[in-house]
Amino acid sequence: MASLRRNYRGKIMSVGANPFAKGNDDPQMLLILAQGVALPHLSGVLRLALQRADVHWVQKKLGGAELAAVRELGRAQDRIVQRFGERVVSGFERLQGGTGAMPIAGMQLGQVSDDSLVEQMTAQEMIERLTKANQPALGQLGQRLARLAGRDRLQPQEYPCHPQFIVEALNASLVGLPVTIDALVVVYRCLEQELAGGLRPLCDRLNTDLGAAGVLGS
């Protein structure tokens, strides 16, 4: 007798069955399954980026207040990754509810300062490079997620695999921590390095799985 398990609504399915298989026409379940793929992948990418940043700071041999700040970031890695994961989950939950753009409590920079301009420029350049490098897979995934959410299209900050969502979710995860602009730029660059090799496989995996379920990407 085949092994069985219950899905999120208590229905029975075979453990060996592909949950994304064609014929699964439940958008809510498909979004939950997509979240199950994206969440550990993106959280793992962020953790690797934070570890890469740690190595950078050790090699740089910082001192004083800058050293204290990056040590605090190092101690907070688990909390940062947890907060980030919560933002990813919230993003998918909002897609399930068919609601509008998710508000992001990013870095509260207030007045336009030299630091805020550096942060904004670094983030925007990173988003543009990663978005361009991951087309057309990123756009196809956005169209598939929009269909599941019952929407014509999604804004970049609305779906958790888009670089803009990822950057804003990272910023939200750093709120309340002693992040200097130099440290933030290092984290951005390390995250971009990890996403350069880690984002396309995630998009391809979800496009393949959702395509197998009959969700069109164009």
mmCIF file with all atom_site columns, C-alpha atoms in Angstrom:
data_model
loop_
_atom_site.group_PDB
_atom_site.id
_atom_site.type_symbol
_atom_site.label_atom_id
_atom_site.label_alt_id
_atom_site.label_comp_id
_atom_site.label_asym_id
_atom_site.label_entity_id
_atom_site.label_seq_id
_atom_site.pdbx_PDB_ins_code
_atom_site.Cartn_x
_atom_site.Cartn_y
_atom_site.Cartn_z
_atom_site.occupancy
_atom_site.B_iso_or_equiv
_atom_site.pdbx_formal_charge
_atom_site.auth_seq_id
_atom_site.auth_comp_id
_atom_site.auth_asym_id
_atom_site.auth_atom_id
_atom_site.pdbx_PDB_model_num
ATOM 1   C CA . MET A 1 1   ? 0.000  0.000  0.000   1.00 0.00 ? 1   MET A CA 1
ATOM 2   C CA . ALA A 1 2   ? 1.466  3.386  -0.982  1.00 0.00 ? 2   ALA A CA 1
ATOM 3   C CA . SER A 1 3   ? 2.623  5.696  1.761   1.00 0.00 ? 3   SER A CA 1
ATOM 4   C CA . LEU A 1 4   ? 0.226  8.554  2.334   1.00 0.00 ? 4   LEU A CA 1
ATOM 5   C CA . ARG A 1 5   ? 0.382  12.004 3.869   1.00 0.00 ? 5   ARG A CA 1
ATOM 6   C CA . ARG A 1 6   ? -2.036 14.880 4.332   1.00 0.00 ? 6   ARG A CA 1
ATOM 7   C CA . ASN A 1 7   ? -1.694 18.166 2.500   1.00 0.00 ? 7   ASN A CA 1
ATOM 8   C CA . TYR A 1 8   ? -2.480 21.546 4.054   1.00 0.00 ? 8   TYR A CA 1
ATOM 9   C CA . ARG A 1 9   ? -6.263 20.973 3.793   1.00 0.00 ? 9   ARG A CA 1
ATOM 10  C CA . GLY A 1 10  ? -6.140 17.473 5.176   1.00 0.00 ? 10  GLY A CA 1
ATOM 11  C CA . LYS A 1 11  ? -6.510 15.761 1.801   1.00 0.00 ? 11  LYS A CA 1
ATOM 12  C CA . ILE A 1 12  ? -4.607 12.531 1.249   1.00 0.00 ? 12  ILE A CA 1
ATOM 13  C CA . MET A 1 13  ? -1.842 12.327 -1.337  1.00 0.00 ? 13  MET A CA 1
ATOM 14  C CA . SER A 1 14  ? 0.897  9.844  -2.084  1.00 0.00 ? 14  SER A CA 1
ATOM 15  C CA . VAL A 1 15  ? 4.313  10.710 -0.684  1.00 0.00 ? 15  VAL A CA 1
ATOM 16  C CA . GLY A 1 16  ? 5.882  9.783  -4.000  1.00 0.00 ? 16  GLY A CA 1
ATOM 17  C CA . ALA A 1 17  ? 3.506  11.949 -6.029  1.00 0.00 ? 17  ALA A CA 1
ATOM 18  C CA . ASN A 1 18  ? 4.641  15.246 -7.481  1.00 0.00 ? 18  ASN A CA 1
ATOM 19  C CA . PRO A 1 19  ? 2.482  17.828 -5.668  1.00 0.00 ? 19  PRO A CA 1
ATOM 20  C CA . PHE A 1 20  ? 2.958  20.223 -8.599  1.00 0.00 ? 20  PHE A CA 1
ATOM 21  C CA . ALA A 1 21  ? 1.654  17.658 -11.098 1.00 0.00 ? 21  ALA A CA 1
ATOM 22  C CA . LYS A 1 22  ? -0.793 18.761 -13.780 1.00 0.00 ? 22  LYS A CA 1
ATOM 23  C CA . GLY A 1 23  ? -4.333 18.587 -12.485 1.00 0.00 ? 23  GLY A CA 1
ATOM 24  C CA . ASN A 1 24  ? -3.573 20.323 -9.211  1.00 0.00 ? 24  ASN A CA 1
ATOM 25  C CA . ASP A 1 25  ? -5.731 23.374 -9.868  1.00 0.00 ? 25  ASP A CA 1
ATOM 26  C CA . ASP A 1 26  ? -5.777 24.768 -6.325  1.00 0.00 ? 26  ASP A CA 1
ATOM 27  C CA . PRO A 1 27  ? -3.940 28.145 -6.451  1.00 0.00 ? 27  PRO A CA 1
ATOM 28  C CA . GLN A 1 28  ? -3.715 28.355 -2.658  1.00 0.00 ? 28  GLN A CA 1
ATOM 29  C CA . MET A 1 29  ? -2.010 24.991 -2.390  1.00 0.00 ? 29  MET A CA 1
ATOM 30  C CA . LEU A 1 30  ? 0.352  25.749 -5.268  1.00 0.00 ? 30  LEU A CA 1
ATOM 31  C CA . LEU A 1 31  ? 1.414  29.005 -3.588  1.00 0.00 ? 31  LEU A CA 1
ATOM 32  C CA . ILE A 1 32  ? 2.052  27.136 -0.348  1.00 0.00 ? 32  ILE A CA 1
ATOM 33  C CA . LEU A 1 33  ? 4.110  24.561 -2.221  1.00 0.00 ? 33  LEU A CA 1
ATOM 34  C CA . ALA A 1 34  ? 6.056  27.341 -3.959  1.00 0.00 ? 34  ALA A CA 1
ATOM 35  C CA . GLN A 1 35  ? 6.720  28.925 -0.571  1.00 0.00 ? 35  GLN A CA 1
ATOM 36  C CA . GLY A 1 36  ? 8.034  25.590 0.657   1.00 0.00 ? 36  GLY A CA 1
ATOM 37  C CA . VAL A 1 37  ? 10.600 25.611 -2.146  1.00 0.00 ? 37  VAL A CA 1
ATOM 38  C CA . ALA A 1 38  ? 11.546 29.299 -1.963  1.00 0.00 ? 38  ALA A CA 1
ATOM 39  C CA . LEU A 1 39  ? 11.789 29.793 1.802   1.00 0.00 ? 39  LEU A CA 1
ATOM 40  C CA . PRO A 1 40  ? 14.672 27.412 2.635   1.00 0.00 ? 40  PRO A CA 1
ATOM 41  C CA . HIS A 1 41  ? 16.499 28.359 -0.560  1.00 0.00 ? 41  HIS A CA 1
ATOM 42  C CA . LEU A 1 42  ? 16.398 32.119 0.007   1.00 0.00 ? 42  LEU A CA 1
ATOM 43  C CA . SER A 1 43  ? 17.094 31.805 3.725   1.00 0.00 ? 43  SER A CA 1
ATOM 44  C CA . GLY A 1 44  ? 20.101 29.629 2.938   1.00 0.00 ? 44  GLY A CA 1
ATOM 45  C CA . VAL A 1 45  ? 21.384 32.160 0.406   1.00 0.00 ? 45  VAL A CA 1
ATOM 46  C CA . LEU A 1 46  ? 21.118 34.960 2.971   1.00 0.00 ? 46  LEU A CA 1
ATOM 47  C CA . ARG A 1 47  ? 22.926 32.924 5.623   1.00 0.00 ? 47  ARG A CA 1
ATOM 48  C CA . LEU A 1 48  ? 25.794 32.245 3.201   1.00 0.00 ? 48  LEU A CA 1
ATOM 49  C CA . ALA A 1 49  ? 25.944 35.963 2.383   1.00 0.00 ? 49  ALA A CA 1
ATOM 50  C CA . LEU A 1 50  ? 26.169 36.900 6.066   1.00 0.00 ? 50  LEU A CA 1
ATOM 51  C CA . GLN A 1 51  ? 28.900 34.324 6.582   1.00 0.00 ? 51  GLN A CA 1
ATOM 52  C CA . ARG A 1 52  ? 30.763 35.710 3.570   1.00 0.00 ? 52  ARG A CA 1
ATOM 53  C CA . ALA A 1 53  ? 30.475 39.198 5.088   1.00 0.00 ? 53  ALA A CA 1
ATOM 54  C CA . ASP A 1 54  ? 31.911 37.890 8.366   1.00 0.00 ? 54  ASP A CA 1
ATOM 55  C CA . VAL A 1 55  ? 34.958 36.577 6.522   1.00 0.00 ? 55  VAL A CA 1
ATOM 56  C CA . HIS A 1 56  ? 35.388 39.948 4.825   1.00 0.00 ? 56  HIS A CA 1
ATOM 57  C CA . TRP A 1 57  ? 35.337 41.798 8.134   1.00 0.00 ? 57  TRP A CA 1
ATOM 58  C CA . VAL A 1 58  ? 37.817 39.411 9.744   1.00 0.00 ? 58  VAL A CA 1
ATOM 59  C CA . GLN A 1 59  ? 40.226 39.944 6.854   1.00 0.00 ? 59  GLN A CA 1
ATOM 60  C CA . LYS A 1 60  ? 39.775 43.708 7.072   1.00 0.00 ? 60  LYS A CA 1
ATOM 61  C CA . LYS A 1 61  ? 40.851 43.736 10.751  1.00 0.00 ? 61  LYS A CA 1
ATOM 62  C CA . LEU A 1 62  ? 38.403 46.366 11.941  1.00 0.00 ? 62  LEU A CA 1
ATOM 63  C CA . GLY A 1 63  ? 38.615 48.124 15.272  1.00 0.00 ? 63  GLY A CA 1
ATOM 64  C CA . GLY A 1 64  ? 36.632 50.344 17.621  1.00 0.00 ? 64  GLY A CA 1
ATOM 65  C CA . ALA A 1 65  ? 32.957 51.078 17.010  1.00 0.00 ? 65  ALA A CA 1
ATOM 66  C CA . GLU A 1 66  ? 33.006 49.507 13.541  1.00 0.00 ? 66  GLU A CA 1
ATOM 67  C CA . LEU A 1 67  ? 34.269 46.221 14.990  1.00 0.00 ? 67  LEU A CA 1
ATOM 68  C CA . ALA A 1 68  ? 31.614 46.292 17.715  1.00 0.00 ? 68  ALA A CA 1
ATOM 69  C CA . ALA A 1 69  ? 28.881 46.864 15.127  1.00 0.00 ? 69  ALA A CA 1
ATOM 70  C CA . VAL A 1 70  ? 29.904 43.994 12.863  1.00 0.00 ? 70  VAL A CA 1
ATOM 71  C CA . ARG A 1 71  ? 30.305 41.679 15.849  1.00 0.00 ? 71  ARG A CA 1
ATOM 72  C CA . GLU A 1 72  ? 26.724 42.480 16.811  1.00 0.00 ? 72  GLU A CA 1
ATOM 73  C CA . LEU A 1 73  ? 25.630 41.659 13.275  1.00 0.00 ? 73  LEU A CA 1
ATOM 74  C CA . GLY A 1 74  ? 27.504 38.369 13.500  1.00 0.00 ? 74  GLY A CA 1
ATOM 75  C CA . ARG A 1 75  ? 25.771 37.464 16.747  1.00 0.00 ? 75  ARG A CA 1
ATOM 76  C CA . ALA A 1 76  ? 22.420 38.402 15.210  1.00 0.00 ? 76  ALA A CA 1
ATOM 77  C CA . GLN A 1 77  ? 22.730 36.166 12.136  1.00 0.00 ? 77  GLN A CA 1
ATOM 78  C CA . ASP A 1 78  ? 20.087 33.696 13.271  1.00 0.00 ? 78  ASP A CA 1
ATOM 79  C CA . ARG A 1 79  ? 17.693 36.520 14.123  1.00 0.00 ? 79  ARG A CA 1
ATOM 80  C CA . ILE A 1 80  ? 18.311 38.230 10.772  1.00 0.00 ? 80  ILE A CA 1
ATOM 81  C CA . VAL A 1 81  ? 17.670 35.017 8.829   1.00 0.00 ? 81  VAL A CA 1
ATOM 82  C CA . GLN A 1 82  ? 14.545 34.320 10.897  1.00 0.00 ? 82  GLN A CA 1
ATOM 83  C CA . ARG A 1 83  ? 13.167 37.818 10.274  1.00 0.00 ? 83  ARG A CA 1
ATOM 84  C CA . PHE A 1 84  ? 13.979 37.503 6.587   1.00 0.00 ? 84  PHE A CA 1
ATOM 85  C CA . GLY A 1 85  ? 12.163 34.172 6.418   1.00 0.00 ? 85  GLY A CA 1
ATOM 86  C CA . GLU A 1 86  ? 9.134  35.751 8.066   1.00 0.00 ? 86  GLU A CA 1
ATOM 87  C CA . ARG A 1 87  ? 9.074  38.388 5.335   1.00 0.00 ? 87  ARG A CA 1
ATOM 88  C CA . VAL A 1 88  ? 9.203  35.676 2.662   1.00 0.00 ? 88  VAL A CA 1
ATOM 89  C CA . VAL A 1 89  ? 6.308  33.848 4.318   1.00 0.00 ? 89  VAL A CA 1
ATOM 90  C CA . SER A 1 90  ? 4.343  37.102 4.598   1.00 0.00 ? 90  SER A CA 1
ATOM 91  C CA . GLY A 1 91  ? 4.929  37.749 0.913   1.00 0.00 ? 91  GLY A CA 1
ATOM 92  C CA . PHE A 1 92  ? 3.460  34.398 -0.079  1.00 0.00 ? 92  PHE A CA 1
ATOM 93  C CA . GLU A 1 93  ? 0.580  34.828 2.367   1.00 0.00 ? 93  GLU A CA 1
ATOM 94  C CA . ARG A 1 94  ? -0.323 38.132 0.764   1.00 0.00 ? 94  ARG A CA 1
ATOM 95  C CA . LEU A 1 95  ? -0.312 36.445 -2.638  1.00 0.00 ? 95  LEU A CA 1
ATOM 96  C CA . GLN A 1 96  ? -2.689 33.832 -1.259  1.00 0.00 ? 96  GLN A CA 1
ATOM 97  C CA . GLY A 1 97  ? -4.983 36.592 -0.052  1.00 0.00 ? 97  GLY A CA 1
ATOM 98  C CA . GLY A 1 98  ? -4.901 38.401 -3.390  1.00 0.00 ? 98  GLY A CA 1
ATOM 99  C CA . THR A 1 99  ? -4.022 41.674 -1.635  1.00 0.00 ? 99  THR A CA 1
ATOM 100 C CA . GLY A 1 100 ? -1.859 44.558 -2.775  1.00 0.00 ? 100 GLY A CA 1
ATOM 101 C CA . ALA A 1 101 ? 1.811  45.298 -2.299  1.00 0.00 ? 101 ALA A CA 1
ATOM 102 C CA . MET A 1 102 ? 3.392  44.241 0.977   1.00 0.00 ? 102 MET A CA 1
ATOM 103 C CA . PRO A 1 103 ? 4.620  47.188 3.045   1.00 0.00 ? 103 PRO A CA 1
ATOM 104 C CA . ILE A 1 104 ? 8.300  46.864 3.851   1.00 0.00 ? 104 ILE A CA 1
ATOM 105 C CA . ALA A 1 105 ? 9.741  48.380 7.005   1.00 0.00 ? 105 ALA A CA 1
ATOM 106 C CA . GLY A 1 106 ? 13.125 49.008 5.455   1.00 0.00 ? 106 GLY A CA 1
ATOM 107 C CA . MET A 1 107 ? 16.011 51.077 6.711   1.00 0.00 ? 107 MET A CA 1
ATOM 108 C CA . GLN A 1 108 ? 14.383 54.172 8.162   1.00 0.00 ? 108 GLN A CA 1
ATOM 109 C CA . LEU A 1 109 ? 16.782 56.685 6.685   1.00 0.00 ? 109 LEU A CA 1
ATOM 110 C CA . GLY A 1 110 ? 14.724 59.826 7.173   1.00 0.00 ? 110 GLY A CA 1
ATOM 111 C CA . GLN A 1 111 ? 16.434 62.830 5.598   1.00 0.00 ? 111 GLN A CA 1
ATOM 112 C CA . VAL A 1 112 ? 18.426 62.325 2.447   1.00 0.00 ? 112 VAL A CA 1
ATOM 113 C CA . SER A 1 113 ? 22.020 62.002 3.617   1.00 0.00 ? 113 SER A CA 1
ATOM 114 C CA . ASP A 1 114 ? 25.222 60.886 1.962   1.00 0.00 ? 114 ASP A CA 1
ATOM 115 C CA . ASP A 1 115 ? 24.818 57.472 3.623   1.00 0.00 ? 115 ASP A CA 1
ATOM 116 C CA . SER A 1 116 ? 21.235 57.080 2.443   1.00 0.00 ? 116 SER A CA 1
ATOM 117 C CA . LEU A 1 117 ? 22.211 57.992 -1.106  1.00 0.00 ? 117 LEU A CA 1
ATOM 118 C CA . VAL A 1 118 ? 25.016 55.408 -1.055  1.00 0.00 ? 118 VAL A CA 1
ATOM 119 C CA . GLU A 1 119 ? 22.603 52.796 0.326   1.00 0.00 ? 119 GLU A CA 1
ATOM 120 C CA . GLN A 1 120 ? 19.937 53.559 -2.260  1.00 0.00 ? 120 GLN A CA 1
ATOM 121 C CA . MET A 1 121 ? 22.377 53.578 -5.163  1.00 0.00 ? 121 MET A CA 1
ATOM 122 C CA . THR A 1 122 ? 24.060 50.340 -4.070  1.00 0.00 ? 122 THR A CA 1
ATOM 123 C CA . ALA A 1 123 ? 20.717 48.608 -3.595  1.00 0.00 ? 123 ALA A CA 1
ATOM 124 C CA . GLN A 1 124 ? 19.290 49.850 -6.895  1.00 0.00 ? 124 GLN A CA 1
ATOM 125 C CA . GLU A 1 125 ? 22.344 48.828 -8.898  1.00 0.00 ? 125 GLU A CA 1
ATOM 126 C CA . MET A 1 126 ? 22.281 45.378 -7.284  1.00 0.00 ? 126 MET A CA 1
ATOM 127 C CA . ILE A 1 127 ? 18.573 44.964 -8.055  1.00 0.00 ? 127 ILE A CA 1
ATOM 128 C CA . GLU A 1 128 ? 19.032 46.032 -11.673 1.00 0.00 ? 128 GLU A CA 1
ATOM 129 C CA . ARG A 1 129 ? 21.992 43.699 -12.253 1.00 0.00 ? 129 ARG A CA 1
ATOM 130 C CA . LEU A 1 130 ? 20.278 40.678 -10.715 1.00 0.00 ? 130 LEU A CA 1
ATOM 131 C CA . THR A 1 131 ? 16.979 41.373 -12.474 1.00 0.00 ? 131 THR A CA 1
ATOM 132 C CA . LYS A 1 132 ? 18.671 41.639 -15.855 1.00 0.00 ? 132 LYS A CA 1
ATOM 133 C CA . ALA A 1 133 ? 20.825 38.545 -15.261 1.00 0.00 ? 133 ALA A CA 1
ATOM 134 C CA . ASN A 1 134 ? 17.834 36.384 -14.326 1.00 0.00 ? 134 ASN A CA 1
ATOM 135 C CA . GLN A 1 135 ? 15.507 37.209 -17.194 1.00 0.00 ? 135 GLN A CA 1
ATOM 136 C CA . PRO A 1 136 ? 13.413 35.731 -18.694 1.00 0.00 ? 136 PRO A CA 1
ATOM 137 C CA . ALA A 1 137 ? 13.049 33.192 -15.861 1.00 0.00 ? 137 ALA A CA 1
ATOM 138 C CA . LEU A 1 138 ? 12.290 35.878 -13.280 1.00 0.00 ? 138 LEU A CA 1
ATOM 139 C CA . GLY A 1 139 ? 9.591  37.464 -15.419 1.00 0.00 ? 139 GLY A CA 1
ATOM 140 C CA . GLN A 1 140 ? 7.986  34.113 -16.204 1.00 0.00 ? 140 GLN A CA 1
ATOM 141 C CA . LEU A 1 141 ? 7.872  33.244 -12.519 1.00 0.00 ? 141 LEU A CA 1
ATOM 142 C CA . GLY A 1 142 ? 6.272  36.589 -11.727 1.00 0.00 ? 142 GLY A CA 1
ATOM 143 C CA . GLN A 1 143 ? 3.564  35.912 -14.325 1.00 0.00 ? 143 GLN A CA 1
ATOM 144 C CA . ARG A 1 144 ? 2.895  32.459 -12.900 1.00 0.00 ? 144 ARG A CA 1
ATOM 145 C CA . LEU A 1 145 ? 2.641  33.776 -9.337  1.00 0.00 ? 145 LEU A CA 1
ATOM 146 C CA . ALA A 1 146 ? 0.358  36.590 -10.517 1.00 0.00 ? 146 ALA A CA 1
ATOM 147 C CA . ARG A 1 147 ? -1.996 34.037 -12.094 1.00 0.00 ? 147 ARG A CA 1
ATOM 148 C CA . LEU A 1 148 ? -2.091 32.025 -8.874  1.00 0.00 ? 148 LEU A CA 1
ATOM 149 C CA . ALA A 1 149 ? -2.829 35.217 -6.933  1.00 0.00 ? 149 ALA A CA 1
ATOM 150 C CA . GLY A 1 150 ? -5.637 36.145 -9.324  1.00 0.00 ? 150 GLY A CA 1
ATOM 151 C CA . ARG A 1 151 ? -3.804 39.258 -10.489 1.00 0.00 ? 151 ARG A CA 1
ATOM 152 C CA . ASP A 1 152 ? -2.913 40.618 -13.923 1.00 0.00 ? 152 ASP A CA 1
ATOM 153 C CA . ARG A 1 153 ? 0.658  41.322 -12.824 1.00 0.00 ? 153 ARG A CA 1
ATOM 154 C CA . LEU A 1 154 ? 2.819  41.727 -9.731  1.00 0.00 ? 154 LEU A CA 1
ATOM 155 C CA . GLN A 1 155 ? 5.077  44.593 -8.803  1.00 0.00 ? 155 GLN A CA 1
ATOM 156 C CA . PRO A 1 156 ? 8.706  43.535 -8.194  1.00 0.00 ? 156 PRO A CA 1
ATOM 157 C CA . GLN A 1 157 ? 8.381  44.081 -4.429  1.00 0.00 ? 157 GLN A CA 1
ATOM 158 C CA . GLU A 1 158 ? 5.339  41.818 -4.300  1.00 0.00 ? 158 GLU A CA 1
ATOM 159 C CA . TYR A 1 159 ? 6.837  38.439 -5.007  1.00 0.00 ? 159 TYR A CA 1
ATOM 160 C CA . PRO A 1 160 ? 9.522  36.903 -2.831  1.00 0.00 ? 160 PRO A CA 1
ATOM 161 C CA . CYS A 1 161 ? 11.897 35.716 -5.550  1.00 0.00 ? 161 CYS A CA 1
ATOM 162 C CA . HIS A 1 162 ? 12.429 39.140 -7.079  1.00 0.00 ? 162 HIS A CA 1
ATOM 163 C CA . PRO A 1 163 ? 15.685 40.948 -6.158  1.00 0.00 ? 163 PRO A CA 1
ATOM 164 C CA . GLN A 1 164 ? 13.751 44.033 -5.067  1.00 0.00 ? 164 GLN A CA 1
ATOM 165 C CA . PHE A 1 165 ? 11.653 42.006 -2.621  1.00 0.00 ? 165 PHE A CA 1
ATOM 166 C CA . ILE A 1 166 ? 14.789 40.276 -1.343  1.00 0.00 ? 166 ILE A CA 1
ATOM 167 C CA . VAL A 1 167 ? 16.660 43.543 -0.737  1.00 0.00 ? 167 VAL A CA 1
ATOM 168 C CA . GLU A 1 168 ? 13.705 45.175 1.001   1.00 0.00 ? 168 GLU A CA 1
ATOM 169 C CA . ALA A 1 169 ? 13.139 42.068 3.120   1.00 0.00 ? 169 ALA A CA 1
ATOM 170 C CA . LEU A 1 170 ? 16.814 42.124 4.114   1.00 0.00 ? 170 LEU A CA 1
ATOM 171 C CA . ASN A 1 171 ? 16.541 45.779 5.138   1.00 0.00 ? 171 ASN A CA 1
ATOM 172 C CA . ALA A 1 172 ? 13.482 45.000 7.223   1.00 0.00 ? 172 ALA A CA 1
ATOM 173 C CA . SER A 1 173 ? 15.427 42.189 8.899   1.00 0.00 ? 173 SER A CA 1
ATOM 174 C CA . LEU A 1 174 ? 18.204 44.593 9.908   1.00 0.00 ? 174 LEU A CA 1
ATOM 175 C CA . VAL A 1 175 ? 15.971 47.189 11.592  1.00 0.00 ? 175 VAL A CA 1
ATOM 176 C CA . GLY A 1 176 ? 17.104 47.858 15.153  1.00 0.00 ? 176 GLY A CA 1
ATOM 177 C CA . LEU A 1 177 ? 20.616 46.503 14.612  1.00 0.00 ? 177 LEU A CA 1
ATOM 178 C CA . PRO A 1 178 ? 23.737 48.711 14.593  1.00 0.00 ? 178 PRO A CA 1
ATOM 179 C CA . VAL A 1 179 ? 24.264 48.692 10.836  1.00 0.00 ? 179 VAL A CA 1
ATOM 180 C CA . THR A 1 180 ? 26.749 51.231 9.486   1.00 0.00 ? 180 THR A CA 1
ATOM 181 C CA . ILE A 1 181 ? 26.605 52.165 5.820   1.00 0.00 ? 181 ILE A CA 1
ATOM 182 C CA . ASP A 1 182 ? 29.940 50.421 5.194   1.00 0.00 ? 182 ASP A CA 1
ATOM 183 C CA . ALA A 1 183 ? 28.650 47.221 6.780   1.00 0.00 ? 183 ALA A CA 1
ATOM 184 C CA . LEU A 1 184 ? 25.384 47.412 4.837   1.00 0.00 ? 184 LEU A CA 1
ATOM 185 C CA . VAL A 1 185 ? 27.210 47.817 1.528   1.00 0.00 ? 185 VAL A CA 1
ATOM 186 C CA . VAL A 1 186 ? 29.336 44.758 2.335   1.00 0.00 ? 186 VAL A CA 1
ATOM 187 C CA . VAL A 1 187 ? 26.203 42.717 3.140   1.00 0.00 ? 187 VAL A CA 1
ATOM 188 C CA . TYR A 1 188 ? 24.588 43.851 -0.122  1.00 0.00 ? 188 TYR A CA 1
ATOM 189 C CA . ARG A 1 189 ? 27.631 42.858 -2.145  1.00 0.00 ? 189 ARG A CA 1
ATOM 190 C CA . CYS A 1 190 ? 27.910 39.480 -0.450  1.00 0.00 ? 190 CYS A CA 1
ATOM 191 C CA . LEU A 1 191 ? 24.215 38.844 -0.987  1.00 0.00 ? 191 LEU A CA 1
ATOM 192 C CA . GLU A 1 192 ? 24.563 39.757 -4.657  1.00 0.00 ? 192 GLU A CA 1
ATOM 193 C CA . GLN A 1 193 ? 27.446 37.303 -5.004  1.00 0.00 ? 193 GLN A CA 1
ATOM 194 C CA . GLU A 1 194 ? 25.343 34.508 -3.527  1.00 0.00 ? 194 GLU A CA 1
ATOM 195 C CA . LEU A 1 195 ? 22.267 35.393 -5.577  1.00 0.00 ? 195 LEU A CA 1
ATOM 196 C CA . ALA A 1 196 ? 24.344 35.559 -8.757  1.00 0.00 ? 196 ALA A CA 1
ATOM 197 C CA . GLY A 1 197 ? 24.560 31.783 -8.647  1.00 0.00 ? 197 GLY A CA 1
ATOM 198 C CA . GLY A 1 198 ? 21.558 31.015 -6.461  1.00 0.00 ? 198 GLY A CA 1
ATOM 199 C CA . LEU A 1 199 ? 18.596 32.914 -7.855  1.00 0.00 ? 199 LEU A CA 1
ATOM 200 C CA . ARG A 1 200 ? 18.344 31.410 -11.342 1.00 0.00 ? 200 ARG A CA 1
ATOM 201 C CA . PRO A 1 201 ? 18.167 27.794 -10.089 1.00 0.00 ? 201 PRO A CA 1
ATOM 202 C CA . LEU A 1 202 ? 15.302 28.781 -7.775  1.00 0.00 ? 202 LEU A CA 1
ATOM 203 C CA . CYS A 1 203 ? 13.402 30.527 -10.579 1.00 0.00 ? 203 CYS A CA 1
ATOM 204 C CA . ASP A 1 204 ? 13.996 27.609 -12.938 1.00 0.00 ? 204 ASP A CA 1
ATOM 205 C CA . ARG A 1 205 ? 12.835 25.097 -10.319 1.00 0.00 ? 205 ARG A CA 1
ATOM 206 C CA . LEU A 1 206 ? 9.622  26.994 -9.584  1.00 0.00 ? 206 LEU A CA 1
ATOM 207 C CA . ASN A 1 207 ? 8.934  27.650 -13.273 1.00 0.00 ? 207 ASN A CA 1
ATOM 208 C CA . THR A 1 208 ? 9.351  23.940 -13.986 1.00 0.00 ? 208 THR A CA 1
ATOM 209 C CA . ASP A 1 209 ? 7.171  22.864 -11.051 1.00 0.00 ? 209 ASP A CA 1
ATOM 210 C CA . LEU A 1 210 ? 4.416  25.396 -11.688 1.00 0.00 ? 210 LEU A CA 1
ATOM 211 C CA . GLY A 1 211 ? 4.568  24.668 -15.414 1.00 0.00 ? 211 GLY A CA 1
ATOM 212 C CA . ALA A 1 212 ? 4.039  20.982 -14.629 1.00 0.00 ? 212 ALA A CA 1
ATOM 213 C CA . ALA A 1 213 ? 0.912  22.020 -12.723 1.00 0.00 ? 213 ALA A CA 1
ATOM 214 C CA . GLY A 1 214 ? -0.350 23.823 -15.826 1.00 0.00 ? 214 GLY A CA 1
ATOM 215 C CA . VAL A 1 215 ? 0.341  27.384 -14.638 1.00 0.00 ? 215 VAL A CA 1
ATOM 216 C CA . LEU A 1 216 ? 1.393  29.339 -17.728 1.00 0.00 ? 216 LEU A CA 1
ATOM 217 C CA . GLY A 1 217 ? 4.263  31.800 -17.603 1.00 0.00 ? 217 GLY A CA 1
ATOM 218 C CA . SER A 1 218 ? 3.317  34.006 -20.541 1.00 0.00 ? 218 SER A CA 1
#
